[in-house]
PDB file of C-alpha atoms in Angstrom:
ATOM      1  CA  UNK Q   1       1.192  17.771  11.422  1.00 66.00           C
ATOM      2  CA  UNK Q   2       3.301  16.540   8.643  1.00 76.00           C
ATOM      3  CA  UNK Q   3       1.109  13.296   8.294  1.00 93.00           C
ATOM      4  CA  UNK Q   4       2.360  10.074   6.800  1.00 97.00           C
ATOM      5  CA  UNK Q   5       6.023   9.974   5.510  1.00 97.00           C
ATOM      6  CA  UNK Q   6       7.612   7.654   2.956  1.00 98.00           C
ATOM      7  CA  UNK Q   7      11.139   7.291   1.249  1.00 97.00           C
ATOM      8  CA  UNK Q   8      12.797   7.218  -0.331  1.00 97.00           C
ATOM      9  CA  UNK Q   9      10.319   8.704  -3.487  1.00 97.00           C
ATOM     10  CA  UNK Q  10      11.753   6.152  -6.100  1.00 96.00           C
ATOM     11  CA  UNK Q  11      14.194   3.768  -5.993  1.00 96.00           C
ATOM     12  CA  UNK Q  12      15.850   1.621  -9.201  1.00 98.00           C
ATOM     13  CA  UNK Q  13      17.065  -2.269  -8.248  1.00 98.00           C
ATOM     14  CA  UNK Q  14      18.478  -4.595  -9.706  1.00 98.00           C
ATOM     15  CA  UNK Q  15      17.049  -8.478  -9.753  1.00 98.00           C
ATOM     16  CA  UNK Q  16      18.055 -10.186  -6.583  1.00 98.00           C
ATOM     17  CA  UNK Q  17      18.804  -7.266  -4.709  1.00 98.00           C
ATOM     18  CA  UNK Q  18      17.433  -6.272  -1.828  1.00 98.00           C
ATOM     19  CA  UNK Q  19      15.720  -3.133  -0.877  1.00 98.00           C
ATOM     20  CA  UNK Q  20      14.460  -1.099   2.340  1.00 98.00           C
ATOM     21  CA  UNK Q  21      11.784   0.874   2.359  1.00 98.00           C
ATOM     22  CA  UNK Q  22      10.901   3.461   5.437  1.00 98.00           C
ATOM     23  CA  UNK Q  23       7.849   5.052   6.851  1.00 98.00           C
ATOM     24  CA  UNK Q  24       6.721   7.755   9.491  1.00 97.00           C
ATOM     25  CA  UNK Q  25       3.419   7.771  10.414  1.00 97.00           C
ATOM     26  CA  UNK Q  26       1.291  10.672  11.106  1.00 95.00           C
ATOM     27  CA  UNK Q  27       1.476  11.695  14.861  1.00 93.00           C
ATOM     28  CA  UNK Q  28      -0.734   9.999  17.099  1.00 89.00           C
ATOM     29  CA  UNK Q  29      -0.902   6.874  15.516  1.00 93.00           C
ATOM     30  CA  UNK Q  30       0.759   3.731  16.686  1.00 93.00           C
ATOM     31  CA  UNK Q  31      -0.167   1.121  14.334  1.00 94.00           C
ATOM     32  CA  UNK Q  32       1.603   1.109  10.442  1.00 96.00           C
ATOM     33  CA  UNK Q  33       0.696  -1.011   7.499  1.00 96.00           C
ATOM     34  CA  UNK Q  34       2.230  -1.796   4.670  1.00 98.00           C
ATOM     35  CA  UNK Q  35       0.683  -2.505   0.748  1.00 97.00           C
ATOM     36  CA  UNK Q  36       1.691  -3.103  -3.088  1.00 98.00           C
ATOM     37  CA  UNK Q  37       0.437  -1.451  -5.327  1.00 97.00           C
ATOM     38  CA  UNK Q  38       0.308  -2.676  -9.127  1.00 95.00           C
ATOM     39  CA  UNK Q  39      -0.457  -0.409 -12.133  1.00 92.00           C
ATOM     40  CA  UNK Q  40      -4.075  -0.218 -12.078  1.00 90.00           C
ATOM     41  CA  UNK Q  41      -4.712  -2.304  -9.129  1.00 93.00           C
ATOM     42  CA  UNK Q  42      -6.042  -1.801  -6.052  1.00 94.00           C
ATOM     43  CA  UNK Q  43      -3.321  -1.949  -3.469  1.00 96.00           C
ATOM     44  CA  UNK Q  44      -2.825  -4.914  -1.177  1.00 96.00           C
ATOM     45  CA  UNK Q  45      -2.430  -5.437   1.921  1.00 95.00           C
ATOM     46  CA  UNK Q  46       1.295  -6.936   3.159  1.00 96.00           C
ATOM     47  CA  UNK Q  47       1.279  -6.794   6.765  1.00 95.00           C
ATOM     48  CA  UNK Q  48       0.423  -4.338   9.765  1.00 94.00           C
ATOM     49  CA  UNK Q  49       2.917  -3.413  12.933  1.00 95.00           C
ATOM     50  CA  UNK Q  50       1.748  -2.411  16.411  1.00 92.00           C
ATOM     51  CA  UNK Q  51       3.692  -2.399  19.106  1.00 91.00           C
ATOM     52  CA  UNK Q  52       6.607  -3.663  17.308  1.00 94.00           C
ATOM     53  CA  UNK Q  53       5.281  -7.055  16.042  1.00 95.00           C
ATOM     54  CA  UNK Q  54       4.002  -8.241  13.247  1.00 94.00           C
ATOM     55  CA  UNK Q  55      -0.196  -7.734  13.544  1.00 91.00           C
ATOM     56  CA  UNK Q  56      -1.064  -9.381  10.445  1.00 90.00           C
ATOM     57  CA  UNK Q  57       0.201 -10.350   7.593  1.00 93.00           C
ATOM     58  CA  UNK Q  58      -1.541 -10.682   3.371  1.00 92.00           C
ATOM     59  CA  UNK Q  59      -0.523 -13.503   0.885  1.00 93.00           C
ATOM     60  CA  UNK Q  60       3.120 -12.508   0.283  1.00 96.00           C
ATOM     61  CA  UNK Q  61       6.322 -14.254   0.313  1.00 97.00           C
ATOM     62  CA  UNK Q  62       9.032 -14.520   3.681  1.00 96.00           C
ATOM     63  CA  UNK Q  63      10.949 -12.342   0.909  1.00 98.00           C
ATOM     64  CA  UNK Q  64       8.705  -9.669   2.674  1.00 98.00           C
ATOM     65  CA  UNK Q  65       9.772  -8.890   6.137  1.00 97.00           C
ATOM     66  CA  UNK Q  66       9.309  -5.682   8.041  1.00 97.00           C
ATOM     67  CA  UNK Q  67      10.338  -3.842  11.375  1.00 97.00           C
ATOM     68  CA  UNK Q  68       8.507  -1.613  14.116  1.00 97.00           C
ATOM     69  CA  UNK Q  69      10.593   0.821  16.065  1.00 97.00           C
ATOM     70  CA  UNK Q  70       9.715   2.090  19.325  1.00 96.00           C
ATOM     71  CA  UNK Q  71       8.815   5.823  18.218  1.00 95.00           C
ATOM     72  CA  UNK Q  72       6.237   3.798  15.806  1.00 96.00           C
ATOM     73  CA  UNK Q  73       8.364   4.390  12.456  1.00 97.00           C
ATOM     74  CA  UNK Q  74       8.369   1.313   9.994  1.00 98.00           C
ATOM     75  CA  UNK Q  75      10.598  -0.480   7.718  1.00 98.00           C
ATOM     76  CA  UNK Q  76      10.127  -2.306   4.497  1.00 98.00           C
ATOM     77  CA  UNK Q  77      12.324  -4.941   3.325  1.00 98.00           C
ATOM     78  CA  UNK Q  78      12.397  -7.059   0.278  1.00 98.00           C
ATOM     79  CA  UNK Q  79      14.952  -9.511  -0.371  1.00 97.00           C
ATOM     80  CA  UNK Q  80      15.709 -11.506  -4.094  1.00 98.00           C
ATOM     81  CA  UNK Q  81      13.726  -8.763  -5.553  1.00 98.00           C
ATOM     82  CA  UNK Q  82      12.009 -10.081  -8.593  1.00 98.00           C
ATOM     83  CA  UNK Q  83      10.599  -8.094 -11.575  1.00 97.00           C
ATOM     84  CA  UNK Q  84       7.435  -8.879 -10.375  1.00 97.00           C
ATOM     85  CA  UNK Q  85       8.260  -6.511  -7.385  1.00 98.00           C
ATOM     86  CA  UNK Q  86       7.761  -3.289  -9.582  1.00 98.00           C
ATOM     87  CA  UNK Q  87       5.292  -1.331  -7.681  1.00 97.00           C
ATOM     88  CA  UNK Q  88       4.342   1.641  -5.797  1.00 97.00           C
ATOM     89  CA  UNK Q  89       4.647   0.769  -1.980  1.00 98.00           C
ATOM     90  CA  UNK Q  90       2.337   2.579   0.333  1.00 98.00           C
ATOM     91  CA  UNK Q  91       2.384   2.937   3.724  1.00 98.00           C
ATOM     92  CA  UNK Q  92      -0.719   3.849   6.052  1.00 97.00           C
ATOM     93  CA  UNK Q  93      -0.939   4.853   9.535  1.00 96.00           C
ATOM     94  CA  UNK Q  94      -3.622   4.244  12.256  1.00 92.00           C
ATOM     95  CA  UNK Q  95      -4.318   5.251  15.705  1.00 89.00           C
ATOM     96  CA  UNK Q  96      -5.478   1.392  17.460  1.00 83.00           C
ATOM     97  CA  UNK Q  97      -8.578   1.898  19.460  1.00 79.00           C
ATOM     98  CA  UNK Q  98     -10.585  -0.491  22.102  1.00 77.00           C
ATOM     99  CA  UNK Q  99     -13.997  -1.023  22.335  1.00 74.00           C
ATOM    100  CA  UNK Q 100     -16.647  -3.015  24.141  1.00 72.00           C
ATOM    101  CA  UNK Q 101     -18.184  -4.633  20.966  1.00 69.00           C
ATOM    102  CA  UNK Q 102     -15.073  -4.565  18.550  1.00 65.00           C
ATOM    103  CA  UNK Q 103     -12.075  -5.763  20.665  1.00 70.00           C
ATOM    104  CA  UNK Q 104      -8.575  -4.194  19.593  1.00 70.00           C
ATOM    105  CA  UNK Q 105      -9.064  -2.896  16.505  1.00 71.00           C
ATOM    106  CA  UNK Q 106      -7.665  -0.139  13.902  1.00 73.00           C
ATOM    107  CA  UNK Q 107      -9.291   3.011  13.253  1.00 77.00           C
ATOM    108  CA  UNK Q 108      -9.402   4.878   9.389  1.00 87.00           C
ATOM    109  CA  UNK Q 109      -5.841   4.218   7.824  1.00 92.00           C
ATOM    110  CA  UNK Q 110      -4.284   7.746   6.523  1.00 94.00           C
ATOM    111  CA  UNK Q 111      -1.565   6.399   3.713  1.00 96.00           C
ATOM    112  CA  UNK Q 112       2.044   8.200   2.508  1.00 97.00           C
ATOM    113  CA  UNK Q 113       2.901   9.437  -1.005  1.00 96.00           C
ATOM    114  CA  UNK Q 114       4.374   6.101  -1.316  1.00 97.00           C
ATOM    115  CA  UNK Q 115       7.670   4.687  -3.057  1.00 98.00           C
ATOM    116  CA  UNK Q 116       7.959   3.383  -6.754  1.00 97.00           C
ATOM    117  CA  UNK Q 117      10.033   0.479  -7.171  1.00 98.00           C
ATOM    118  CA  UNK Q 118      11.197  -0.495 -10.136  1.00 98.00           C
ATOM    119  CA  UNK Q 119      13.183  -3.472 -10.469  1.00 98.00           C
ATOM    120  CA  UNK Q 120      15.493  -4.149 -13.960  1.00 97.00           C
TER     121      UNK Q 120
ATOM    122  CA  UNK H   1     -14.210 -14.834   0.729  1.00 79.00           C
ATOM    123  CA  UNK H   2     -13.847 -11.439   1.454  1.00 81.00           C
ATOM    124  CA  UNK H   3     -14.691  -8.864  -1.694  1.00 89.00           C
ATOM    125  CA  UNK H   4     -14.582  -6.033  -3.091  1.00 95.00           C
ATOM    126  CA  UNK H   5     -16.199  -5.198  -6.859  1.00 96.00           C
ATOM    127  CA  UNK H   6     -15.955  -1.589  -7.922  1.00 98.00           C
ATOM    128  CA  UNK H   7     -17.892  -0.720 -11.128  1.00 97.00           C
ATOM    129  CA  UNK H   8     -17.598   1.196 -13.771  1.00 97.00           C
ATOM    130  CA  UNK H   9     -13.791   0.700 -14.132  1.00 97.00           C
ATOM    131  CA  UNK H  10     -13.465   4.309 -15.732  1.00 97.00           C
ATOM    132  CA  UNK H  11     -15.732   6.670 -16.102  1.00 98.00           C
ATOM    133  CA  UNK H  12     -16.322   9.761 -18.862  1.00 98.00           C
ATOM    134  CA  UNK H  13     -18.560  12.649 -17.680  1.00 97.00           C
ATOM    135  CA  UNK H  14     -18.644  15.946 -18.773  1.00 98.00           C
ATOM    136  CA  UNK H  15     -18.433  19.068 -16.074  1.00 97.00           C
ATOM    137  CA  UNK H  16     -21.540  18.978 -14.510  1.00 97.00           C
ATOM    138  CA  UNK H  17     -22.723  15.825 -15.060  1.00 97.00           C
ATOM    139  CA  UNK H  18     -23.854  14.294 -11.779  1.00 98.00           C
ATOM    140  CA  UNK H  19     -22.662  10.061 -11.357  1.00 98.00           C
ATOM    141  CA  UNK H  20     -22.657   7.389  -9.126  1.00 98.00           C
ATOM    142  CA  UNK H  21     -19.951   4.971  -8.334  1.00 98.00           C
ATOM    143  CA  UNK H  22     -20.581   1.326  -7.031  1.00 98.00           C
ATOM    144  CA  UNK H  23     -18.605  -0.794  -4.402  1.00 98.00           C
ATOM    145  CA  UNK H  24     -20.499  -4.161  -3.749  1.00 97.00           C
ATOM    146  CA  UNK H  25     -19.014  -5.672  -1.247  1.00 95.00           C
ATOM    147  CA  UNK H  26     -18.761  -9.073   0.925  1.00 92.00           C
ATOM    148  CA  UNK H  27     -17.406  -9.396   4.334  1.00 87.00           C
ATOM    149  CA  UNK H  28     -17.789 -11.518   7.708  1.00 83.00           C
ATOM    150  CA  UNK H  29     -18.682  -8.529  10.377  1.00 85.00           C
ATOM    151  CA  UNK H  30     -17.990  -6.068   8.855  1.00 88.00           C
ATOM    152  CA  UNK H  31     -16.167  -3.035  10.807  1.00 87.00           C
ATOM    153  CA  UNK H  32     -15.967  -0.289   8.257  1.00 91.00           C
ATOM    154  CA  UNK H  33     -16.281   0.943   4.785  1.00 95.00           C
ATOM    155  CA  UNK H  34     -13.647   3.176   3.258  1.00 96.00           C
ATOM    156  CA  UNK H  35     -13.783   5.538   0.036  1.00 98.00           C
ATOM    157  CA  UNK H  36     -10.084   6.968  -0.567  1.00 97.00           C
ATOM    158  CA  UNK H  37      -9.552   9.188  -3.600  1.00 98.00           C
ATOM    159  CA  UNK H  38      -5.887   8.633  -5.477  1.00 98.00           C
ATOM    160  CA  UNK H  39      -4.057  10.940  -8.324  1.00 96.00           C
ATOM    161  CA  UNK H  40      -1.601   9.354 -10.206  1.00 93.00           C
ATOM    162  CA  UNK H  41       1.378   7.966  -8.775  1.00 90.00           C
ATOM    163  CA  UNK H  42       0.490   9.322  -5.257  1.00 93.00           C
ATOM    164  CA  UNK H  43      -0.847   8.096  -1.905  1.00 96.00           C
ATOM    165  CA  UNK H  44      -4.427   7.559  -1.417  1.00 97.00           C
ATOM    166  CA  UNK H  45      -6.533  10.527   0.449  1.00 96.00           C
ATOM    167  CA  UNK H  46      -8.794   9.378   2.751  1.00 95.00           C
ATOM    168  CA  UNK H  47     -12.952  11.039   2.035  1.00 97.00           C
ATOM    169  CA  UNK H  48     -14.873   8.636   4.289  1.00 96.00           C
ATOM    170  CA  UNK H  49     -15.641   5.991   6.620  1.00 94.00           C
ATOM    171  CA  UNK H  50     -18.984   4.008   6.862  1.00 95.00           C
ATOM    172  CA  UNK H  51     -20.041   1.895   9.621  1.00 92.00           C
ATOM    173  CA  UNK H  52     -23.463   1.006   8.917  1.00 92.00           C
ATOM    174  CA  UNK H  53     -26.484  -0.100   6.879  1.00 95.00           C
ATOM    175  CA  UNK H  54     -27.910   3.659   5.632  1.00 96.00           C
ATOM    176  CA  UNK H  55     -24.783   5.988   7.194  1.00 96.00           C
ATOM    177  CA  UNK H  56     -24.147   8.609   4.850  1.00 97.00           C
ATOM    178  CA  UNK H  57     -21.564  11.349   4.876  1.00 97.00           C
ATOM    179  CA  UNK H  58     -20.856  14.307   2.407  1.00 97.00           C
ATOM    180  CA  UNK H  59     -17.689  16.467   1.942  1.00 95.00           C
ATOM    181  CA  UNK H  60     -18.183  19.039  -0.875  1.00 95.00           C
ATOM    182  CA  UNK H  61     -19.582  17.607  -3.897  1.00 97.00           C
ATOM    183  CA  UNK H  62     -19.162  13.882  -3.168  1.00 98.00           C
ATOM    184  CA  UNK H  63     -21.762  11.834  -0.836  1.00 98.00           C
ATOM    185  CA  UNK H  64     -21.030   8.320   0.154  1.00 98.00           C
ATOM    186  CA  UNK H  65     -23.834   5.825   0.863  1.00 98.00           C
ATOM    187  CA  UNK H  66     -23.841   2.263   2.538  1.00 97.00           C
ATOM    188  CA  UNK H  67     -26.619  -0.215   2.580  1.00 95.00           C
ATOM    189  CA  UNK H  68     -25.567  -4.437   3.940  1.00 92.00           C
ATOM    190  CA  UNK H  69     -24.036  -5.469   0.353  1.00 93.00           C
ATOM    191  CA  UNK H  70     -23.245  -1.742  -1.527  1.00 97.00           C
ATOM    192  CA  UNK H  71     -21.670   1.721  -1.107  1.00 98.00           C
ATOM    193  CA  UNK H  72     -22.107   4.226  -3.600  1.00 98.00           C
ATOM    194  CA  UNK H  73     -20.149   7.498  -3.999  1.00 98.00           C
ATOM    195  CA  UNK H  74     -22.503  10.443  -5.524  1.00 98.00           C
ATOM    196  CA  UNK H  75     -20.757  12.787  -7.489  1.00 98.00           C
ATOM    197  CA  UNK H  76     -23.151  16.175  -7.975  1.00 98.00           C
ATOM    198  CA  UNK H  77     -21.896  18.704 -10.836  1.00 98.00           C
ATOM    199  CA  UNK H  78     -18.193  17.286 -10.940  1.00 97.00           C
ATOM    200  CA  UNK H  79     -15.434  19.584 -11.877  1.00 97.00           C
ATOM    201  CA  UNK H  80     -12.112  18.348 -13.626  1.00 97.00           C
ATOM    202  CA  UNK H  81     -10.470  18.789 -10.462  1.00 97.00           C
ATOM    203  CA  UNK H  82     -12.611  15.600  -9.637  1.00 98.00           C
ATOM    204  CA  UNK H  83     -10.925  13.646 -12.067  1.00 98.00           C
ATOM    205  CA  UNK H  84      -8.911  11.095 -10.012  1.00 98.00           C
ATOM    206  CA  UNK H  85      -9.234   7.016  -9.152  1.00 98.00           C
ATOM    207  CA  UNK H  86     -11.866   6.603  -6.010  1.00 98.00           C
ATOM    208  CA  UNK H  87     -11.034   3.465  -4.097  1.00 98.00           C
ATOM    209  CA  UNK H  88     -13.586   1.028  -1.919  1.00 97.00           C
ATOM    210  CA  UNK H  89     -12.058  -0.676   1.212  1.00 96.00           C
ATOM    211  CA  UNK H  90     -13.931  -3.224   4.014  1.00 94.00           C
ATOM    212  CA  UNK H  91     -12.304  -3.724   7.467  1.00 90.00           C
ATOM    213  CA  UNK H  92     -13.941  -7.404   8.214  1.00 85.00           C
ATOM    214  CA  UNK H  93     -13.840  -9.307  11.722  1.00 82.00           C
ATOM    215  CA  UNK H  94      -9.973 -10.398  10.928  1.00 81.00           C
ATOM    216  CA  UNK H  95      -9.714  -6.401  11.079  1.00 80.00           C
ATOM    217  CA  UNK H  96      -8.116  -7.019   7.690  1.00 85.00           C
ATOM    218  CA  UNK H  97      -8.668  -4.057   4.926  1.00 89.00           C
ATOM    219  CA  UNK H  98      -9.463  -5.303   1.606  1.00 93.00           C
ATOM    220  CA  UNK H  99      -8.926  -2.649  -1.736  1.00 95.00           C
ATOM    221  CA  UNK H 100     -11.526  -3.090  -4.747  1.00 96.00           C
ATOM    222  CA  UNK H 101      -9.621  -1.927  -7.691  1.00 96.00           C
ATOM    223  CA  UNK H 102     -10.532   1.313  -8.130  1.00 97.00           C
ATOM    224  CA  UNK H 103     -13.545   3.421 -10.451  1.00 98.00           C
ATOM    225  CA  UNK H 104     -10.976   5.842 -12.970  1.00 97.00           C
ATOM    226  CA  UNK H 105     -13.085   8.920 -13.253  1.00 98.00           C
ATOM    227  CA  UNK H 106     -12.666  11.701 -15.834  1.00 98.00           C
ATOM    228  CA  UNK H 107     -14.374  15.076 -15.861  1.00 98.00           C
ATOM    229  CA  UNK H 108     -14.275  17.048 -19.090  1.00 97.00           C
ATOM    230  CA  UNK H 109     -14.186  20.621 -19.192  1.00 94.00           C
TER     231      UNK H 109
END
């Protein structure tokens, strides 16, 4: 199992630019989130895919916008990138379960080696 | 609101030296407690997952501990392979997964 797959590594942008970021998640899992990650922060959350749509979605810009493909396999995109934008982008993967007492909900999230953007 | 407060924020202790880190936490229903461990510049690893009031799991030389407002992670007789950032996470009702900011532990050899 090659588990949760990111790229590209790092990437170098320019302000304004725009940017995609892709993920693979591990096998068996349908559901993929997305987070930023600061230096020395905690990451947070952007939004979550299952079944191609947009779950949920954190306190970020429509600069953020994302994509589900039908073999579960995400995109990131970031338009007008801003030097605020510098990060390291993670990407998790979950299987989604069902249960009496929770609803629809996602199980333990297993995350990539992520993708440092830095924007100049 | 939703919360997550990690404490210490970094975190000296020789080889050996036994710890605790803190996650307090506040959350409507909440559906999971999450300890990840992360080396610089790389994903995080996943350790545990808590459910409930006085769960505990152990993997090696690390124990994680829940009660209704904290989750501790016991370190016994760390090793500098140890050293690393150890993140909290909550999965409340919204099913939404919230990040403290992280305890930076050092072991010294």
């Amino acid at each position: 199992d090659a588990g949760v797959t990111q790229s590209p590594t790092h990437l170098i942008k320019t302000r304004g630019q725009q940017v995609t970021l892709r993920c693979s998640p591990k096998s068996g899992h349908d559901t993929v989130s997305w987070y930023q990650q600061a230096l020395g922060q905690g990451p947070q959350f952007i939004f979550q895919y299952y079944e191609e749509e947009e779950r949920q979605r954190g306190n970020f810009p429509d600069r953020f916008s994302g994509h589900q493909f039908p073999n579960y396999s995400s995109e990131l995109n970031v338009n007008a990138l801003l030097l605020g934008d510098s990060a390291l982008y993670l990407c998790a993967s979950s299987p989604t379960r069902t249960s009496a007492g929770h609803g629809v909900y996602t199980d333990t999230q297993y995350f990539g080696p992520g993708t440092r953007l830095t924007v100049l | 609101e939703d919360q997550v407060t990690q404490s210490p924020e970094a975190l000296r202790l020789q080889e050996g030296e036994s710890s605790s880190l803190n996650c307090s936490y506040t959350v409507s229903g909440l559906r999971g407690l999450f300890w990840y461990r992360q080396d610089p510049g790389k994903g995080p690893e996943f350790l545990f997952t808590l459910y409930s009031a006085g769960e505990e799991k152990e993997k090696e030389r690390l124990k994680a501990t829940l009660t209704k407002k904290e989750s501790f992670l016991h370190i016994t007789a760390p090793k500098p392979e140890d050293s690393a950032t150890y993140l909290c996470a909550h999965r409340g009702r919204d099913d939404k997964i919230i990040f403290g900011k992280g305890t930076r532990l050092h072991i010294l050899p």
